[in-house]
Coordinates of C-alpha atoms and ligand atoms in Angstrom, one line a residue:
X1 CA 1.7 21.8 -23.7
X2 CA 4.8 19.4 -23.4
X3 CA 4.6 16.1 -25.2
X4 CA 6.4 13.0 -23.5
X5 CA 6.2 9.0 -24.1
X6 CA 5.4 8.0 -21.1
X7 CA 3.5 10.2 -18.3
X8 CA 3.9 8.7 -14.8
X9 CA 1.8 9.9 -12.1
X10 CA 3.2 8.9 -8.8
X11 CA 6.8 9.4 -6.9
X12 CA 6.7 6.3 -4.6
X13 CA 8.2 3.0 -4.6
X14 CA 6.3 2.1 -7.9
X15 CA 6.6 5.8 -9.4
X16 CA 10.1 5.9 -8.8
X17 CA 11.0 2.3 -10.2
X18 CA 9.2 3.3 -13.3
X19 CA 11.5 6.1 -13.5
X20 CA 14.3 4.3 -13.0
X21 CA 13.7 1.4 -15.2
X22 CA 12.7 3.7 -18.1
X23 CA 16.2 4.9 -17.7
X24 CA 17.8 2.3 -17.9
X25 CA 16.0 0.7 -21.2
X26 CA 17.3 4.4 -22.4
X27 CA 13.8 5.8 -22.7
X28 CA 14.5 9.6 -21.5
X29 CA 11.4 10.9 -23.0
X30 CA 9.4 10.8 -19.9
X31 CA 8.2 12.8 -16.8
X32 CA 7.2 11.7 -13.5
X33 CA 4.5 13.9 -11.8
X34 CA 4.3 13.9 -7.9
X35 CA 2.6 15.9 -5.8
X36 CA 4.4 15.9 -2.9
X37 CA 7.6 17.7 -2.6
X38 CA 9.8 14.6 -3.2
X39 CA 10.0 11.2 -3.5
X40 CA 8.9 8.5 -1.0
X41 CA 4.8 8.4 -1.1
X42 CA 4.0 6.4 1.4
X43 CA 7.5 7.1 3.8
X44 CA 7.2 10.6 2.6
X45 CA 3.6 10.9 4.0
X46 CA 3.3 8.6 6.9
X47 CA 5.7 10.3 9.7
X48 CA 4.0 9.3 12.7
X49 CA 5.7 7.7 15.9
X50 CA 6.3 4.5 15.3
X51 CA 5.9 4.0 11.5
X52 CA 7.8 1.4 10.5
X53 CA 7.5 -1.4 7.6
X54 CA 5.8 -5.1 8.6
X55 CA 7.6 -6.4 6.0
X56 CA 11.7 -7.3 6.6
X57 CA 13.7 -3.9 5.3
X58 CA 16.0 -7.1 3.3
X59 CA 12.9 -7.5 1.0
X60 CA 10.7 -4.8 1.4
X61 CA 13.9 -2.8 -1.2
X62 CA 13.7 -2.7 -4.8
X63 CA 15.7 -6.0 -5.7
X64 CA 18.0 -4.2 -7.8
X65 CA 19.1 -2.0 -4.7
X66 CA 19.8 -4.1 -1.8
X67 CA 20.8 -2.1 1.1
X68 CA 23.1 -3.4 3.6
X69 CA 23.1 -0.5 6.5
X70 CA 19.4 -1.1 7.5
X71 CA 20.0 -0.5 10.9
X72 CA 17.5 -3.2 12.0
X73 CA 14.8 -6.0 10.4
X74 CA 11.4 -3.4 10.8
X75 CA 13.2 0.1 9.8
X76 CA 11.6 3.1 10.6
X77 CA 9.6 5.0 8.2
X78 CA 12.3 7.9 8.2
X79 CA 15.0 5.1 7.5
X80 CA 12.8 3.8 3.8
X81 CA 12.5 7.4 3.0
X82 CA 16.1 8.1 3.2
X83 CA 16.6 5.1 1.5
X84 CA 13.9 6.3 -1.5
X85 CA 16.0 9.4 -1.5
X86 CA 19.5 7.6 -1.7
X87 CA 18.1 5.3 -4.5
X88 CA 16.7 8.4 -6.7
X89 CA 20.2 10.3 -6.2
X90 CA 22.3 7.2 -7.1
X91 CA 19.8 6.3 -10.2
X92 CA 19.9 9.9 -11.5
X93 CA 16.4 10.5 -12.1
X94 CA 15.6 13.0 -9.2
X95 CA 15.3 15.7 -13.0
X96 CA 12.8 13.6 -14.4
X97 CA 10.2 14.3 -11.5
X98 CA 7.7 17.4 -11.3
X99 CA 7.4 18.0 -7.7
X100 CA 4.6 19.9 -5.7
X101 CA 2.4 18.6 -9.2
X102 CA -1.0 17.6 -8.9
X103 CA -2.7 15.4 -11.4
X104 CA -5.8 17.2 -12.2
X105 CA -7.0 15.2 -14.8
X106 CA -6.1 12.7 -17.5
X107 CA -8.4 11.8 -20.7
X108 CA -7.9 10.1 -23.9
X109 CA -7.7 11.9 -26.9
X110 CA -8.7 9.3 -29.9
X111 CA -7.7 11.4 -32.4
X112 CA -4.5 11.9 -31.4
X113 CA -4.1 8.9 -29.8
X114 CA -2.6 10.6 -27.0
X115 CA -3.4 11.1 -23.3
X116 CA -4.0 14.4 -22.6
X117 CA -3.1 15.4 -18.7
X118 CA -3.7 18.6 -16.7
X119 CA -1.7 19.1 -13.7
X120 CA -1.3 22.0 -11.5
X121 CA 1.6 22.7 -13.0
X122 CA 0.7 23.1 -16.9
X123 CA -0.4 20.6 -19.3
X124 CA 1.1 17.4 -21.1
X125 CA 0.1 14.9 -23.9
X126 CA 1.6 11.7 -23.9
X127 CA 1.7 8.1 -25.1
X128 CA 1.4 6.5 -22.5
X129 CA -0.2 7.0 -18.8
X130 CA 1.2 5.0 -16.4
X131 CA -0.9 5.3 -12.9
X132 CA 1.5 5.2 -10.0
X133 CA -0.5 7.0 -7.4
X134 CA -0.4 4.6 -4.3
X135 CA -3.8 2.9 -3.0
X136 CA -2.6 4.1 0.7
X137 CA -2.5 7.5 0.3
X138 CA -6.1 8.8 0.4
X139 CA -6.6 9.2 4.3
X140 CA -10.1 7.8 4.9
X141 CA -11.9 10.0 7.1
X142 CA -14.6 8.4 9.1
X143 CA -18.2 10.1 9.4
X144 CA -18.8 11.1 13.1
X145 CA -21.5 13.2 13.6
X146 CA -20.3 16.4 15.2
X147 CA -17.1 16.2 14.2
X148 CA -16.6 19.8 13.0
X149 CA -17.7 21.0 16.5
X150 CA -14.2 19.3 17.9
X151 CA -12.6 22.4 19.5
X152 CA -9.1 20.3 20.0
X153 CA -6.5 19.2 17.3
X154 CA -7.9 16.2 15.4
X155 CA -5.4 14.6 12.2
X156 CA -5.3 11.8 10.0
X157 CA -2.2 9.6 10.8
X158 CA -0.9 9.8 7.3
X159 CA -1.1 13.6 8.2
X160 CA 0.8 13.5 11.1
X161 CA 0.9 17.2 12.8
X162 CA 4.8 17.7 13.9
X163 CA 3.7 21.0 15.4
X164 CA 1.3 19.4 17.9
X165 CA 2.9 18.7 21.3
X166 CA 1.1 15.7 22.3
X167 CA 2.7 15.6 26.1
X168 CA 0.6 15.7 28.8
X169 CA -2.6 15.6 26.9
X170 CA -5.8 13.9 26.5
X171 CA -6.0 11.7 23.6
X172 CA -8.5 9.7 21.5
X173 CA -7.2 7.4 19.0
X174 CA -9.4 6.3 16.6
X175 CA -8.6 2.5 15.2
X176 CA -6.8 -0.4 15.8
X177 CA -5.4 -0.8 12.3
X178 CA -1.8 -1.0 11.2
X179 CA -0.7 2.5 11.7
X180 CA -2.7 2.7 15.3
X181 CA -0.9 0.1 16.6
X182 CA 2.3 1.3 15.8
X183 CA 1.3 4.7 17.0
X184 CA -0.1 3.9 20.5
X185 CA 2.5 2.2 22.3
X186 CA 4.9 5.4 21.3
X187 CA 2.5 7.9 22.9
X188 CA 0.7 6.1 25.6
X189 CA 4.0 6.9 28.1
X190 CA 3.7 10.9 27.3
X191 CA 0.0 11.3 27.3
X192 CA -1.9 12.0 30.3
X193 CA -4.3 9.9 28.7
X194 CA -5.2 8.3 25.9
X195 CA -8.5 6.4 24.9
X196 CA -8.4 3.9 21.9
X197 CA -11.6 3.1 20.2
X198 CA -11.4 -0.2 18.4
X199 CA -14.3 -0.8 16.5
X200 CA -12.9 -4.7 15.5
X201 CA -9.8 -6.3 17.1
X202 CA -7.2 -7.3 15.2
X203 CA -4.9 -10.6 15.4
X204 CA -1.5 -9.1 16.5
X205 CA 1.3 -11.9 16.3
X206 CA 5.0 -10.7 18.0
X207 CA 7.2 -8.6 16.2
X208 CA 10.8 -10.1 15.7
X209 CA 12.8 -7.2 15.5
X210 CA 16.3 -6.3 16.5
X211 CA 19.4 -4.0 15.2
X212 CA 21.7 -5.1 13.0
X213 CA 25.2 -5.3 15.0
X214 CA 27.9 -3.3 12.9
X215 CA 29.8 -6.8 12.2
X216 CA 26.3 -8.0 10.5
X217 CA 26.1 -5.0 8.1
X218 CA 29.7 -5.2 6.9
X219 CA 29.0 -8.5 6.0
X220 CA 25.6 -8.0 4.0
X221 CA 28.1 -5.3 2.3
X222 CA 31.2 -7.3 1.6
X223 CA 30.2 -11.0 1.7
X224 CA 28.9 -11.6 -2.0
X225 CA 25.6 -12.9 -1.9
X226 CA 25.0 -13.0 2.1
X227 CA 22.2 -10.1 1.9
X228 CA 20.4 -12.1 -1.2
X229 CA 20.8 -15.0 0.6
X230 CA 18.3 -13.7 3.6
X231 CA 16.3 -11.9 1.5
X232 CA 15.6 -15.0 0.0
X233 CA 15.2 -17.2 3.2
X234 CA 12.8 -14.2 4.4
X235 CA 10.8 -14.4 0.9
X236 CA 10.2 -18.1 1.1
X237 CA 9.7 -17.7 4.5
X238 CA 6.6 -15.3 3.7
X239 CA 5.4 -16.8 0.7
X240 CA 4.3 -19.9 2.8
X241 CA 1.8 -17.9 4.8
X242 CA -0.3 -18.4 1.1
X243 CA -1.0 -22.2 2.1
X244 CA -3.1 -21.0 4.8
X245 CA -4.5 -17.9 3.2
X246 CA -5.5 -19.1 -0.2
X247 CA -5.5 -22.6 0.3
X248 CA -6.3 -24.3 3.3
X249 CA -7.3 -22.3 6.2
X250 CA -6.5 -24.9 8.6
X251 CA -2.6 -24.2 8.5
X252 CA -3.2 -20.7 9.8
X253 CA -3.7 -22.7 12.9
X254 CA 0.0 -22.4 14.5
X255 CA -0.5 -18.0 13.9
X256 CA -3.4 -18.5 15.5
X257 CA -1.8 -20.1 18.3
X258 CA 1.1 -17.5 18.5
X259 CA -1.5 -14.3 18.6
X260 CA -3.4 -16.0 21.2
X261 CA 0.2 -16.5 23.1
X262 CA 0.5 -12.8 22.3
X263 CA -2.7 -11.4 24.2
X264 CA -1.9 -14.4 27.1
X265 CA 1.7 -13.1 27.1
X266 CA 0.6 -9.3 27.4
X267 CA -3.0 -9.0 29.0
X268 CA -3.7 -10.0 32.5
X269 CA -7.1 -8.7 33.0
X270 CA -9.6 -11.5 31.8
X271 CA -12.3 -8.8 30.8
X272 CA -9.3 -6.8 28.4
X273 CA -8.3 -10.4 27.2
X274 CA -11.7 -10.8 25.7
X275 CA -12.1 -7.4 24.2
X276 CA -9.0 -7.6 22.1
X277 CA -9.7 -11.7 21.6
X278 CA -10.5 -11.4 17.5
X279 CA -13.7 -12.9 16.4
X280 CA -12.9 -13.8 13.0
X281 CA -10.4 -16.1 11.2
X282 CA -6.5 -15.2 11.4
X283 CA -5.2 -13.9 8.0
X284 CA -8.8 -12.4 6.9
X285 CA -7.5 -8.9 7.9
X286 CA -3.9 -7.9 7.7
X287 CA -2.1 -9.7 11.1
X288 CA -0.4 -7.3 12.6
X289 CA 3.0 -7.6 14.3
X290 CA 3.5 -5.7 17.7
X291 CA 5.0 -6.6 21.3
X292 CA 3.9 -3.6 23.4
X293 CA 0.5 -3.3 22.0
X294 CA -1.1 -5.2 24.3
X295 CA 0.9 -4.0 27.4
X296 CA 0.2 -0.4 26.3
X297 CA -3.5 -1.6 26.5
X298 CA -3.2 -2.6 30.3
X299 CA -1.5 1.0 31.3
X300 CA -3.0 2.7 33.8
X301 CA -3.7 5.8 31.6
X302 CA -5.2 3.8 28.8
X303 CA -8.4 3.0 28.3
X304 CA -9.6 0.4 25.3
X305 CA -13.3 1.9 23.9
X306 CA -15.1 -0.8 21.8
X307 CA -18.8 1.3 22.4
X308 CA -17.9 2.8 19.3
X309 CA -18.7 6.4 18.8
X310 CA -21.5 8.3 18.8
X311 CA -21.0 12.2 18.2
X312 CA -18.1 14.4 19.1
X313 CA -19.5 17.5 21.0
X314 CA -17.1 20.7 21.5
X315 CA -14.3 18.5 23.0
X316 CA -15.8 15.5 23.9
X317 CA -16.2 12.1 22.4
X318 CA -19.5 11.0 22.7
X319 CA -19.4 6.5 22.6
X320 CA -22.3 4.4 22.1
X321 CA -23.4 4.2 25.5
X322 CA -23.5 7.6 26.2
X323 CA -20.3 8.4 27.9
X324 CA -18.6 11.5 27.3
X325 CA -14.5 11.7 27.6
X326 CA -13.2 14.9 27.3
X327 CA -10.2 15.3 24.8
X328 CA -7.6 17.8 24.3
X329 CA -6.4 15.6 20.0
X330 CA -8.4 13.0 18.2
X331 CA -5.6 11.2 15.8
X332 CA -7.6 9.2 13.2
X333 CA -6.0 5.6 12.3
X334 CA -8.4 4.5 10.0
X335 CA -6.8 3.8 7.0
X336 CA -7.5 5.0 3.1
X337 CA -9.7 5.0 0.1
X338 CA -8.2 2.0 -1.1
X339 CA -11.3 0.8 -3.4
X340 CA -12.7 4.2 -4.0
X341 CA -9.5 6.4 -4.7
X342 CA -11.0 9.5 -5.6
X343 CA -8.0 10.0 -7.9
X344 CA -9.8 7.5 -10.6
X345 CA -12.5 10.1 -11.1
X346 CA -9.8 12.3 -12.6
X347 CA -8.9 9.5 -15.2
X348 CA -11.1 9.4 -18.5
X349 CA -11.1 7.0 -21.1
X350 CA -11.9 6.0 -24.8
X351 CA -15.7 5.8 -23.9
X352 CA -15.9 9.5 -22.4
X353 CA -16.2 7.7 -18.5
X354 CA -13.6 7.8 -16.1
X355 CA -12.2 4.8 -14.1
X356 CA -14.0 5.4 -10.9
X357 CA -17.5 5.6 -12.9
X358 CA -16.6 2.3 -14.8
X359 CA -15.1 0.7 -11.3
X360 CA -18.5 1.9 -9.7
X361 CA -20.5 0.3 -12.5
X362 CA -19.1 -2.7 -13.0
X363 CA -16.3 -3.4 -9.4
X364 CA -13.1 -2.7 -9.8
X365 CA -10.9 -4.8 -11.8
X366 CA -8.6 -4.9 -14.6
X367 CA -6.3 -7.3 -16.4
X368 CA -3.1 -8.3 -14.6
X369 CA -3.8 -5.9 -12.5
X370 CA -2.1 -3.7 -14.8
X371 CA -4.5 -2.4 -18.4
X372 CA -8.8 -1.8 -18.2
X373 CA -10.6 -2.0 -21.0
X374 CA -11.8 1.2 -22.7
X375 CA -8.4 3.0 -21.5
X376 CA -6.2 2.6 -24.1
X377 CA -2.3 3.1 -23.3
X378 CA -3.0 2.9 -19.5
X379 CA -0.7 0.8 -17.3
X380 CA -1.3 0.6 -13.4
X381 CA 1.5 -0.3 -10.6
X382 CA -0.2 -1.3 -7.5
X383 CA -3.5 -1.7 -9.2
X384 CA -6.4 -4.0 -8.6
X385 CA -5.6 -7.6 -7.0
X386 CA -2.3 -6.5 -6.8
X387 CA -1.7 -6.2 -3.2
X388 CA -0.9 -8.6 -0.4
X389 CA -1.5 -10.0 3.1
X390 CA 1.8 -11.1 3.4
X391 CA 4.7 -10.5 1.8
X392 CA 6.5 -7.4 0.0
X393 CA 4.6 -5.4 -2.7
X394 CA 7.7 -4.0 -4.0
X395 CA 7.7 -7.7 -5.2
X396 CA 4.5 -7.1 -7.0
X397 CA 5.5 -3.3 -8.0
X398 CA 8.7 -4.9 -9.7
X399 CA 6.5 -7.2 -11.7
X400 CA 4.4 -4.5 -12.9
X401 CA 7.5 -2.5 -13.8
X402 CA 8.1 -5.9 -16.0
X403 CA 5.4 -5.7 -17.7
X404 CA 5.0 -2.5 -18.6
X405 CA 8.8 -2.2 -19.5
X406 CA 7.8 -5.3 -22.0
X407 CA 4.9 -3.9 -23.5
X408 CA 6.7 -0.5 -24.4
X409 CA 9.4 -2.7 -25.6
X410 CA 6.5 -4.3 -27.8
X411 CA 5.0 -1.7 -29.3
X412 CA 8.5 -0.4 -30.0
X413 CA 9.0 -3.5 -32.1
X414 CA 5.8 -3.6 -34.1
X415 CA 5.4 -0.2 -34.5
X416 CA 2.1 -0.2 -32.5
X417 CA 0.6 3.1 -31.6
X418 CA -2.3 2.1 -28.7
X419 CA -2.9 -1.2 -26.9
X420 CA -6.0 -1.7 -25.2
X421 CA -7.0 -5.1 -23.5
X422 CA -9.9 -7.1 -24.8
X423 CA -12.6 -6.9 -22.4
X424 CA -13.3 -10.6 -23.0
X425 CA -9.6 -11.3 -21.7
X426 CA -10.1 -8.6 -18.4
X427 CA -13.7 -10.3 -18.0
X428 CA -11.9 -14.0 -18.7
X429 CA -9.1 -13.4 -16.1
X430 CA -10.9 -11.5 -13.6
X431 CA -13.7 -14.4 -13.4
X432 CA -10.5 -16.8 -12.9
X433 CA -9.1 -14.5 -10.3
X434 CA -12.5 -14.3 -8.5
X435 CA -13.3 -18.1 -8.2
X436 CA -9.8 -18.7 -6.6
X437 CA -10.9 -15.5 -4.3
X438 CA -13.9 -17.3 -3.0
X439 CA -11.6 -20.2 -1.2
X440 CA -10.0 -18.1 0.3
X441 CA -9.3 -16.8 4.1
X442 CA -10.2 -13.3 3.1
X443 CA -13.5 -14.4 1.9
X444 CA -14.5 -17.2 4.2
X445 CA -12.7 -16.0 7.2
X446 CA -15.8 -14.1 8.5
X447 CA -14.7 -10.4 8.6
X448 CA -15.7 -7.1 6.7
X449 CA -12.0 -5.5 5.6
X450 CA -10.9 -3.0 3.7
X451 CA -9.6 -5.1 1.2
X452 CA -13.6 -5.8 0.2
X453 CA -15.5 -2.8 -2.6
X454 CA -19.0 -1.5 -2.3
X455 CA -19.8 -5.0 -4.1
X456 CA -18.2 -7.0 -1.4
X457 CA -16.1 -8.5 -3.9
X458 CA -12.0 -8.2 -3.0
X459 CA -10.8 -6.1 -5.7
X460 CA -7.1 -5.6 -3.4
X461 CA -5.2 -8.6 -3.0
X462 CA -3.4 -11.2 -5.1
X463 CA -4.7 -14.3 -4.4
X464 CA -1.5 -16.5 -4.8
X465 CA 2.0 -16.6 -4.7
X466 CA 3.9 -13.9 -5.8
X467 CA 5.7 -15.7 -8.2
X468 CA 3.2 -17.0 -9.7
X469 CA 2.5 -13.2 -10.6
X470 CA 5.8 -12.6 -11.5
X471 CA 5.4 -15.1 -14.2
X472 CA 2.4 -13.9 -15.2
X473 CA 3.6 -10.5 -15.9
X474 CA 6.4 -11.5 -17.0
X475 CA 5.8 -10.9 -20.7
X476 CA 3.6 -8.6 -22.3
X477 CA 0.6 -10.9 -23.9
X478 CA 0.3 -9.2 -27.2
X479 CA -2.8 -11.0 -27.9
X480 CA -4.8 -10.0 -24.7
X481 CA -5.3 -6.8 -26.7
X482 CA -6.2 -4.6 -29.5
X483 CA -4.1 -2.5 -31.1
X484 CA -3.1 0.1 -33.6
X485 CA -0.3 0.9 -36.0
X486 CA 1.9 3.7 -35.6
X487 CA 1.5 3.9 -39.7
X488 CA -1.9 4.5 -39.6
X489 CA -1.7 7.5 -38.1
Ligands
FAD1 C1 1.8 3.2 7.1 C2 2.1 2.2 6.0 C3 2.9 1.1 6.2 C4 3.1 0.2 5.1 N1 4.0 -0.8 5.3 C5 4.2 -1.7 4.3 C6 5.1 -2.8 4.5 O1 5.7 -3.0 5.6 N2 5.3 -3.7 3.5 C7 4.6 -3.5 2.3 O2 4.8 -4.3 1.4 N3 3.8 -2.5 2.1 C8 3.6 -1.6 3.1 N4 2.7 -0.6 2.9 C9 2.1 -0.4 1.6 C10 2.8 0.7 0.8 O3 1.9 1.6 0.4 C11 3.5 0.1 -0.5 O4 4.4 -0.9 0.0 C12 4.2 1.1 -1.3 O5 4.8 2.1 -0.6 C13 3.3 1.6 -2.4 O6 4.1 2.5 -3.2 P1 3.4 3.3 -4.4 O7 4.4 4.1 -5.1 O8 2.6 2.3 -5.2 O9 2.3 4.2 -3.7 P2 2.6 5.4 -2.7 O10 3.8 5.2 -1.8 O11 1.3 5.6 -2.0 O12 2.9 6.6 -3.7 C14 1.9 7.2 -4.5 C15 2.3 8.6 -4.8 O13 1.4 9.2 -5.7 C16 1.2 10.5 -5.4 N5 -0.1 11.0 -5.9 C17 -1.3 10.5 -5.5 N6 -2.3 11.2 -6.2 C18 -1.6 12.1 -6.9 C19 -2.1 13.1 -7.8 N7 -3.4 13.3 -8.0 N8 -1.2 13.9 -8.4 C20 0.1 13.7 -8.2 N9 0.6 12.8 -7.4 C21 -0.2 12.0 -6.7 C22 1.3 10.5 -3.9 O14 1.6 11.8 -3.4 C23 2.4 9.5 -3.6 O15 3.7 10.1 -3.5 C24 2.5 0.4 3.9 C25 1.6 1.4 3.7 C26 1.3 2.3 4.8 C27 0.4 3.4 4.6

């Protein structure tokens, strides 16, 4: 058994910073453990046609690691992977990852004060735990009676299957979500047909995307500041979406206008134009950005489904009304275990439960998104209320990295051997974070999303500015928590 400092489980954007911020404060006594076979998570997993970030490539980069060859505004997922790769290589910390690892399980040992983690590739004990593994990378798998009759290819779209020749075939595609819409419109022209079952519709606004002409990249490169200056003009530019999200709803009026310029611009067909018209408030589910959805939509060889479905049945899709289509692939859009990650059940803490039995119990939650009460030692990236509607998380992964960074500097200083937060500050802030939930668009703006738990409550998003985050996490707040000496060990 291999005893480290800190144990990071996770290789993505936040499992990777950790790494590389670690190294940098000249803490080489850790280990990252990935399960994949190398770095990227997300862009590692999701290689369907058409992935591609909804967030600018100028911000959605570490800040530390501005790239100036993005070849264009959205880049392709294969373009953010290389990019992951690039920034490993350059950082040197590609040696400090366990690849093709699986966390089996973590628990705390009291005694030792050490977490104690089985993975498929042997056992560690360490310090600290630091939970990196990505709430958009469980595919969710929706329930369909009969599905395990299906006699054609069927995959998740974060599972993409390279093998499968999709030309010339029949098609279901199952959501109208992020991924699906960026899927669609890339297959719809080599199908022979393709239905798409939409279940809700979402509010698509138009994508402003273009290449970045040579002379544009050589100056992000060799004009000091230039990139930083966009990245910044795109921030602020984002961060203003928050007035009509958390604050007034009424100023998501001129997106509103936009998406509904959108379906006018793309759909001619009055009967189409109402099935894809959203009936809930802009902003409560993530807007999507796309210019050949709704074209795709009005091909002759596609066919929008909002029956729903019924059953699959050998190789047919069964919809609500009763009629069969025949299909030769069913590709599944419909997202992830976001709020019910089967990966907390593998996580056990002081009190002998783990933190999907506590989250179950009690909603999920934690302080600063970042330490839970009754898991000592235990930071998150990317953990509850942490993600966003509309800007970059690698914003909100960078804060995390702050924090964390700050409290190992902390217990460095006062020779602290645990920290745990008090649940009366978790309960405290989470109450506070809750009430300011309530006003807004997510909550009021009359849809079910998947940014909602079991208890309806949304345990996903931060529901602010990002720099107001940033400042919250900036500094490790001691006090929030109880703690040990290293001396009285
Ligand atoms: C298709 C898609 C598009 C997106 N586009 C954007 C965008 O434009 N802008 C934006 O801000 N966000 C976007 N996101 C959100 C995106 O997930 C985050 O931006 C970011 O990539 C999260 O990084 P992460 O490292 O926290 O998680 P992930 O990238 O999910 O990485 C988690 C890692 O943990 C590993 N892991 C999980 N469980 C285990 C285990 N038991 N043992 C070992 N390893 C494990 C996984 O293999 C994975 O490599 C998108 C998400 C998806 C799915």
């Amino acid at each position: 058994m291999r005893d480290v400092e800190v144990l990071v489980a996770g290789g993505g954007f936040s499992g990777l910073g950790a790494a590389i911020k670690l190294t940098q404060a000249g803490r080489r006594d850790f280990v990252v453990i990935e399960r994949g076979s190398e770095v990227g998570g997300t862009w590692r997993d999701n290689t369907y046609p058409g992935a591609a970030c909804d967030v600018p490539s100028h911000l959605y980069s570490y800040s530390f690691e501005l790239n100036p060859n993005w070849s264009r505004s959205f880049s392709d997922g294969w373009e953010i992977q290389q990019y992951l790769r690039d920034v490993a290589a350059k950082y040197r910390v590609v040696d400090k990852f366990v690849f093709d690892c699986e966390l089996l399980s973590a628990n705390w040992d009291a005694a030792a004060r050490r977490w104690v983690v089985e993975t498929s590739k042997g056992a560690y004990t360490a310090k600290i735990f630091v939970s990196a593994i990505g709430s958009l990378c469980e595919p969710a798998l929706p329930d369909i009676k009969g599905v395990d009759t299906f006699t054609g290819e069927i995959f998740h779209s974060a599972r993409w299957k390279e093998d499968v020749d999709l030309r010339g075939k029949r098609v279901a595609l199952v959501g109208t979500g992020a991924s699906a819409i960026q899927i669609g419109p890339e297959i719809a022209p080599l199908v022979s047909h393709l239905d798409v079952y939409q279940r809700t519709a979402p509010w698509i606004v138009p994508r402003r995307d273009r290449t970045y002409p040579k002379l544009e990249s050589l100056a992000y490169k060799h004009i000091p500041g230039l990139q930083r200056l966009a990245r910044t003009l795109i921030y602020w530019g984002r961060e203003t979406f928050v007035f009509g999200f958390a604050i007034n709803p009424r100023l998501t009026a001129p997106a509103r206008k936009m998406a509904l310029g959108n379906i006018a611009r793309g759909v001619r067909d009055p009967e189409l134009r109402q099935a894809v018209t959203p009936n809930f408030q802009i902003g409560c589910k993530r807007i999507l950005l796309s210019n050949d959805w709704y074209p795709m939509l009005e091909r002759d060889n596609v066919d929008l489904v909002t029956d729903g479905i019924a059953e699959i049945r050998g190789n047919t899709v069964v919809s609500a009304d009763g009629t069969e289509r025949p299909v030769d692939a069913i590709l599944v859009a419909t997202g992830f275990h976001v709020t019910d990650s089967p990966a907390y059940d593998k996580i056990k803490g002081a009190e002998g439960r783990t933190i999907g039995e506590v989250w179950r119990a009690e909603g999920m939650q934690a302080y600063k998104g970042s330490t839970l009460a009754g898991f000592p030692n235990l930071f998150f990236l990317v953990g509850p209320n942490t993600g966003l509607g509309h800007n970059s998380m690698v914003l909100m992964i960078e804060s995390q990295l702050n924090y964390l960074m700050d409290a190992l500097h902390t217990m460095d200083e006062h020779g602290l051997a645990t920290v745990e937060v008090r649940r009366e500050a978790q309960a405290k802030y989470n109450g506070d974070l809750q009430r300011r939930m309530d006003r807004t668009i997510w909550t009021t703006g009359g849809c079910a999303s998947w940014y909602l738990d079991a208890h309806g409550r949304n345990t996903t998003l931060w529901p602010g500015f990002t720099f107001t985050f940033r400042q919250l996490t900036r500094q490790f707040d001691h006090a929030a928590y109880d703690s040990t000496a290293e001396v009285d060990a």
